[in-house]
Amino acid sequence: MKCPVCNHENGDAQFCERCGSNLTQTTSSPSLVKNPESAASEPEYTRWSSTQNTSSQAPVPPNTPSVSTQKQQTTESTGTNNHASAGDNSSNQWNNIVQNEKVQQAKEVSKQYLSYFLSVLARPYQTMKTVGDQHSLNGWLTMALIAVLSSTYFLITFSRIGMDGLFIGGFIRPLLFTVIILIASIALMYAILKIEKITFRPKTLVAQFGTLLVPAVVSLVLANLFIIISYSIAISLLAVSYIIVFVALNSVLFQYPLNRTKAVIDSMYSVLIANAVVFFIVYQLMGEIIIGLISLMLSPFGRL
């Protein structure tokens, strides 16, 4: 047996003959040092597994969010977006409902006014005696139509002769003038009935006045159509529409029992004053326009 210490070849002795080392203990003790060749021959899979285990056990940085946190944030953001989209959809649906209701109301008002207009056109004075507060809206609509149609008449006329300031002079001013005339007529009727101490309802007064103005709407529609054919016919129809305003003013007043009290002034004169005031407003506000159109009609270049 060779001594591991001094490499002396011994027989079957238990101790080395040269150095005295215990050969039995040295041989039986396991080797603590691993053979480099065995380490080199270690399978590649074993080294890769140990490397993966080491990397998987590496600490996670504190600022890196966990998977569950990311899922929760994603769920919360999705819920917020869904809630916002649901709120927008509900608001859009509500706006659509409101718009549809307004459209339906406008259609109903148009249908009612059309039937009212046709029934009044046949017998305006008889219908005027039967209207009430519920027809005040129809009266306002009739007056609005008169203002718009008269303004359209002047706008078309000014556009045909090429005048400057077309929109303001040809539409806005006549619109305001007509509105002032109609409101002044209602105010004068209201004042006369108050002076006469007659009990009446203001809404009924508007409804009665508007009912008698329905033929004026037809006259203005024809006046706008006849501008293309003849200025003379068109301006005559325009004059007729304003004459109807005076007729309506007097008809509404005289269907009330005037002069029931001993007033300072007779009812005849109070009505006459009201007509004079309305005529003065018409002359001051629209006289220049009408005179200009008449001169245009009578001139050789203004005839068609």
Short mmCIF file of C-alpha atoms in Angstrom, two decimals:
data_model
loop_
_atom_site.label_atom_id
_atom_site.label_comp_id
_atom_site.label_asym_id
_atom_site.label_seq_id
_atom_site.Cartn_x
_atom_site.Cartn_y
_atom_site.Cartn_z
CA MET A 1 0.00 0.00 0.00
CA LYS A 2 1.43 3.41 -0.92
CA CYS A 3 1.58 6.01 1.79
CA PRO A 4 -0.43 9.07 0.79
CA VAL A 5 1.97 11.27 2.74
CA CYS A 6 5.43 10.22 1.64
CA ASN A 7 4.53 7.87 -1.25
CA HIS A 8 6.54 5.01 0.32
CA GLU A 9 5.49 1.61 -0.87
CA ASN A 10 4.48 -0.49 2.15
CA GLY A 11 3.12 -3.98 2.22
CA ASP A 12 0.01 -4.88 4.13
CA ALA A 13 1.20 -2.83 7.12
CA GLN A 14 -1.20 -0.55 8.90
CA PHE A 15 1.42 2.13 9.44
CA CYS A 16 4.01 3.54 7.02
CA GLU A 17 7.47 2.23 7.52
CA ARG A 18 9.04 5.58 6.67
CA CYS A 19 6.83 8.26 8.18
CA GLY A 20 4.55 6.21 10.45
CA SER A 21 1.31 7.51 9.04
CA ASN A 22 -1.83 5.41 9.70
CA LEU A 23 -2.63 3.92 6.36
CA THR A 24 -5.99 2.44 7.40
CA GLN A 25 -7.52 5.80 8.50
CA THR A 26 -6.23 7.68 5.50
CA THR A 27 -7.71 5.19 3.05
CA SER A 28 -11.13 4.93 4.73
CA SER A 29 -11.67 8.69 5.13
CA PRO A 30 -13.73 10.15 2.23
CA SER A 31 -12.20 12.77 -0.01
CA LEU A 32 -13.43 16.23 0.84
CA VAL A 33 -12.06 17.81 -2.30
CA LYS A 34 -14.12 17.36 -5.36
CA ASN A 35 -12.36 16.21 -8.47
CA PRO A 36 -12.10 19.00 -11.02
CA GLU A 37 -12.73 16.58 -13.81
CA SER A 38 -16.03 15.47 -12.23
CA ALA A 39 -16.98 19.10 -11.89
CA ALA A 40 -16.18 19.62 -15.52
CA SER A 41 -18.21 16.59 -16.44
CA GLU A 42 -21.31 17.86 -14.61
CA PRO A 43 -24.32 17.84 -16.89
CA GLU A 44 -25.22 21.12 -18.62
CA TYR A 45 -28.89 20.78 -17.55
CA THR A 46 -27.85 20.76 -13.84
CA ARG A 47 -25.86 23.99 -14.16
CA TRP A 48 -28.74 25.69 -16.15
CA SER A 49 -31.30 24.60 -13.50
CA SER A 50 -29.24 26.03 -10.67
CA THR A 51 -28.77 29.29 -12.58
CA GLN A 52 -32.50 29.60 -13.22
CA ASN A 53 -33.30 28.93 -9.56
CA THR A 54 -30.87 31.62 -8.49
CA SER A 55 -32.31 34.18 -10.91
CA SER A 56 -35.88 33.35 -9.91
CA GLN A 57 -35.02 33.93 -6.29
CA ALA A 58 -33.64 37.42 -7.03
CA PRO A 59 -35.40 40.22 -5.09
CA VAL A 60 -38.10 42.22 -6.86
CA PRO A 61 -37.46 46.01 -7.05
CA PRO A 62 -39.74 47.92 -4.67
CA ASN A 63 -41.00 50.32 -7.39
CA THR A 64 -42.19 47.54 -9.72
CA PRO A 65 -46.00 47.09 -9.41
CA SER A 66 -47.33 43.64 -8.95
CA VAL A 67 -49.52 41.88 -11.47
CA SER A 68 -52.59 42.08 -9.24
CA THR A 69 -52.10 45.84 -8.76
CA GLN A 70 -51.88 46.36 -12.51
CA LYS A 71 -55.04 44.35 -13.05
CA GLN A 72 -56.86 46.38 -10.40
CA GLN A 73 -55.74 49.67 -11.96
CA THR A 74 -56.80 48.46 -15.39
CA THR A 75 -60.19 47.43 -14.03
CA GLU A 76 -60.67 50.78 -12.28
CA SER A 77 -59.73 52.76 -15.40
CA THR A 78 -62.03 50.62 -17.52
CA GLY A 79 -64.87 51.14 -15.05
CA THR A 80 -64.29 54.91 -15.07
CA ASN A 81 -64.32 55.02 -18.86
CA ASN A 82 -67.46 52.91 -18.98
CA HIS A 83 -69.13 55.19 -16.44
CA ALA A 84 -68.14 58.30 -18.40
CA SER A 85 -69.34 56.78 -21.67
CA ALA A 86 -72.59 55.74 -20.01
CA GLY A 87 -73.06 59.30 -18.72
CA ASP A 88 -72.42 60.75 -22.18
CA ASN A 89 -74.86 58.30 -23.73
CA SER A 90 -77.54 59.16 -21.20
CA SER A 91 -77.05 62.90 -21.75
CA ASN A 92 -77.20 62.42 -25.51
CA GLN A 93 -80.37 60.37 -25.17
CA TRP A 94 -81.93 63.07 -22.96
CA ASN A 95 -81.01 65.78 -25.48
CA ASN A 96 -82.52 63.72 -28.27
CA ILE A 97 -85.70 63.25 -26.25
CA VAL A 98 -85.97 66.99 -25.55
CA GLN A 99 -85.35 67.83 -29.20
CA ASN A 100 -87.92 65.30 -30.32
CA GLU A 101 -90.44 66.73 -27.88
CA LYS A 102 -89.79 70.24 -29.18
CA VAL A 103 -90.15 69.05 -32.76
CA GLN A 104 -93.40 67.28 -31.92
CA GLN A 105 -94.72 70.38 -30.13
CA ALA A 106 -93.79 72.55 -33.10
CA LYS A 107 -95.58 70.15 -35.43
CA GLU A 108 -98.70 70.18 -33.25
CA VAL A 109 -98.70 73.99 -33.06
CA SER A 110 -98.28 74.19 -36.84
CA LYS A 111 -101.16 71.80 -37.45
CA GLN A 112 -103.41 73.66 -35.01
CA TYR A 113 -102.52 77.03 -36.48
CA LEU A 114 -103.11 75.82 -40.04
CA SER A 115 -106.59 74.58 -39.20
CA TYR A 116 -107.24 77.80 -37.25
CA PHE A 117 -105.98 79.92 -40.15
CA LEU A 118 -108.20 78.22 -42.71
CA SER A 119 -111.29 78.42 -40.52
CA VAL A 120 -110.72 82.11 -39.72
CA LEU A 121 -110.03 83.04 -43.35
CA ALA A 122 -113.60 82.11 -44.35
CA ARG A 123 -115.33 84.16 -41.59
CA PRO A 124 -112.85 86.36 -39.70
CA TYR A 125 -115.33 88.68 -38.00
CA GLN A 126 -117.66 85.93 -36.78
CA THR A 127 -114.70 83.90 -35.53
CA MET A 128 -113.36 86.97 -33.72
CA LYS A 129 -116.46 87.02 -31.51
CA THR A 130 -115.94 83.42 -30.36
CA VAL A 131 -112.18 83.28 -29.67
CA GLY A 132 -110.81 83.24 -26.13
CA ASP A 133 -107.57 83.20 -24.17
CA GLN A 134 -106.55 79.87 -25.69
CA HIS A 135 -106.25 81.56 -29.10
CA SER A 136 -103.83 84.27 -27.97
CA LEU A 137 -100.87 82.25 -29.24
CA ASN A 138 -102.48 82.09 -32.68
CA GLY A 139 -102.88 85.85 -32.57
CA TRP A 140 -99.18 86.36 -31.82
CA LEU A 141 -98.24 83.94 -34.59
CA THR A 142 -100.36 85.87 -37.07
CA MET A 143 -98.70 89.15 -36.11
CA ALA A 144 -95.26 87.53 -36.40
CA LEU A 145 -96.13 86.33 -39.90
CA ILE A 146 -97.21 89.83 -40.88
CA ALA A 147 -93.90 91.30 -39.66
CA VAL A 148 -91.79 88.67 -41.45
CA LEU A 149 -93.75 88.80 -44.70
CA SER A 150 -93.66 92.60 -44.88
CA SER A 151 -89.90 92.54 -44.29
CA THR A 152 -89.50 89.87 -46.97
CA TYR A 153 -91.39 92.08 -49.39
CA PHE A 154 -88.98 94.98 -48.93
CA LEU A 155 -85.97 92.66 -49.00
CA ILE A 156 -87.00 91.21 -52.37
CA THR A 157 -87.74 94.67 -53.73
CA PHE A 158 -84.41 96.12 -52.65
CA SER A 159 -82.54 93.13 -54.02
CA ARG A 160 -84.15 93.61 -57.45
CA ILE A 161 -83.19 97.28 -57.72
CA GLY A 162 -79.69 96.72 -56.28
CA MET A 163 -79.84 99.06 -53.26
CA ASP A 164 -77.05 99.24 -50.69
CA GLY A 165 -77.48 98.09 -47.08
CA LEU A 166 -79.71 95.29 -48.25
CA PHE A 167 -80.14 93.29 -45.04
CA ILE A 168 -80.47 96.20 -42.59
CA GLY A 169 -82.50 98.53 -44.77
CA GLY A 170 -84.47 95.87 -46.57
CA PHE A 171 -85.27 93.44 -43.76
CA ILE A 172 -84.36 94.59 -40.24
CA ARG A 173 -85.89 98.07 -40.39
CA PRO A 174 -89.24 97.00 -41.93
CA LEU A 175 -89.40 94.14 -39.42
CA LEU A 176 -88.97 96.51 -36.48
CA PHE A 177 -91.37 99.06 -37.99
CA THR A 178 -94.14 96.48 -38.42
CA VAL A 179 -93.65 95.11 -34.91
CA ILE A 180 -93.92 98.64 -33.47
CA ILE A 181 -97.14 99.28 -35.43
CA LEU A 182 -98.81 96.08 -34.21
CA ILE A 183 -97.75 96.53 -30.59
CA ALA A 184 -98.86 100.17 -30.65
CA SER A 185 -102.28 99.08 -31.93
CA ILE A 186 -102.71 96.60 -29.07
CA ALA A 187 -101.54 99.21 -26.53
CA LEU A 188 -104.02 101.79 -27.83
CA MET A 189 -106.93 99.31 -27.70
CA TYR A 190 -105.90 98.38 -24.15
CA ALA A 191 -105.78 102.05 -23.12
CA ILE A 192 -109.18 102.90 -24.62
CA LEU A 193 -110.90 99.96 -22.93
CA LYS A 194 -109.31 100.92 -19.62
CA ILE A 195 -110.51 104.52 -20.04
CA GLU A 196 -114.00 103.25 -20.82
CA LYS A 197 -113.82 101.08 -17.67
CA ILE A 198 -114.73 97.94 -19.58
CA THR A 199 -113.87 94.57 -18.15
CA PHE A 200 -111.84 92.51 -20.62
CA ARG A 201 -109.06 89.97 -20.74
CA PRO A 202 -105.79 91.06 -22.38
CA LYS A 203 -105.18 87.62 -23.92
CA THR A 204 -108.64 87.64 -25.46
CA LEU A 205 -107.93 91.10 -26.85
CA VAL A 206 -104.76 89.79 -28.55
CA ALA A 207 -106.64 86.77 -29.89
CA GLN A 208 -109.40 88.97 -31.34
CA PHE A 209 -106.97 91.37 -32.99
CA GLY A 210 -104.88 88.52 -34.40
CA THR A 211 -107.97 86.80 -35.80
CA LEU A 212 -108.91 89.86 -37.85
CA LEU A 213 -105.32 90.10 -39.17
CA VAL A 214 -105.46 86.72 -40.94
CA PRO A 215 -106.54 88.29 -44.29
CA ALA A 216 -103.52 90.60 -44.04
CA VAL A 217 -101.25 87.54 -44.06
CA VAL A 218 -102.82 86.36 -47.31
CA SER A 219 -102.45 89.84 -48.80
CA LEU A 220 -98.73 89.94 -47.92
CA VAL A 221 -98.13 86.48 -49.38
CA LEU A 222 -99.68 87.62 -52.66
CA ALA A 223 -97.68 90.86 -52.54
CA ASN A 224 -94.41 88.89 -52.31
CA LEU A 225 -95.44 86.74 -55.25
CA PHE A 226 -96.51 89.66 -57.45
CA ILE A 227 -93.17 91.47 -57.10
CA ILE A 228 -91.93 89.30 -59.97
CA ILE A 229 -94.95 90.17 -62.13
CA SER A 230 -95.78 93.80 -61.40
CA TYR A 231 -94.72 96.36 -58.81
CA SER A 232 -98.09 98.12 -59.01
CA ILE A 233 -100.08 95.05 -57.96
CA ALA A 234 -97.53 94.12 -55.31
CA ILE A 235 -97.51 97.54 -53.65
CA SER A 236 -101.30 97.67 -53.77
CA LEU A 237 -101.50 94.37 -51.90
CA LEU A 238 -98.98 95.72 -49.38
CA ALA A 239 -101.19 98.77 -48.81
CA VAL A 240 -104.23 96.52 -48.37
CA SER A 241 -102.45 94.57 -45.62
CA TYR A 242 -101.85 97.77 -43.63
CA ILE A 243 -105.41 98.94 -44.21
CA ILE A 244 -106.55 95.64 -42.65
CA VAL A 245 -104.60 96.61 -39.52
CA PHE A 246 -106.74 99.75 -39.14
CA VAL A 247 -109.94 97.82 -39.85
CA ALA A 248 -109.03 95.21 -37.24
CA LEU A 249 -108.28 97.92 -34.67
CA ASN A 250 -111.70 99.54 -35.10
CA SER A 251 -113.62 96.25 -35.34
CA VAL A 252 -112.21 94.97 -32.04
CA LEU A 253 -112.97 98.24 -30.23
CA PHE A 254 -116.52 98.64 -31.50
CA GLN A 255 -117.56 95.10 -30.59
CA TYR A 256 -117.19 96.17 -26.92
CA PRO A 257 -119.97 98.26 -25.29
CA LEU A 258 -118.24 101.63 -25.43
CA ASN A 259 -119.46 104.91 -23.87
CA ARG A 260 -121.16 103.24 -20.90
CA THR A 261 -119.93 105.94 -18.53
CA LYS A 262 -119.95 109.71 -18.72
CA ALA A 263 -116.35 110.04 -19.83
CA VAL A 264 -114.64 113.32 -20.52
CA ILE A 265 -114.25 112.39 -24.17
CA ASP A 266 -116.73 110.51 -26.34
CA SER A 267 -115.85 107.01 -27.49
CA MET A 268 -115.97 108.12 -31.12
CA TYR A 269 -113.17 110.58 -30.54
CA SER A 270 -111.07 108.19 -28.51
CA VAL A 271 -111.21 105.64 -31.33
CA LEU A 272 -110.40 108.39 -33.82
CA ILE A 273 -107.36 109.39 -31.79
CA ALA A 274 -106.18 105.78 -31.72
CA ASN A 275 -106.44 105.59 -35.51
CA ALA A 276 -104.60 108.86 -35.91
CA VAL A 277 -101.76 107.67 -33.69
CA VAL A 278 -101.38 104.41 -35.62
CA PHE A 279 -101.51 106.28 -38.93
CA PHE A 280 -98.84 108.71 -37.74
CA ILE A 281 -96.56 105.79 -36.74
CA VAL A 282 -97.10 104.13 -40.11
CA TYR A 283 -96.35 107.34 -41.94
CA GLN A 284 -93.24 108.16 -39.94
CA LEU A 285 -91.74 104.69 -39.92
CA MET A 286 -92.70 103.36 -43.37
CA GLY A 287 -93.80 106.38 -45.35
CA GLU A 288 -90.43 107.02 -46.90
CA ILE A 289 -90.09 103.40 -48.00
CA ILE A 290 -93.55 103.31 -49.58
CA ILE A 291 -93.05 106.65 -51.31
CA GLY A 292 -89.74 105.43 -52.71
CA LEU A 293 -91.37 102.29 -54.05
CA ILE A 294 -94.19 104.30 -55.65
CA SER A 295 -91.72 106.60 -57.37
CA LEU A 296 -89.85 103.54 -58.59
CA MET A 297 -93.07 102.07 -59.92
CA LEU A 298 -94.05 105.25 -61.76
CA SER A 299 -90.62 105.78 -63.31
CA PRO A 300 -90.06 104.25 -66.78
CA PHE A 301 -87.12 102.20 -65.49
CA GLY A 302 -89.12 100.72 -62.62
CA ARG A 303 -91.88 99.16 -64.68
CA LEU A 304 -91.70 95.54 -65.76
#
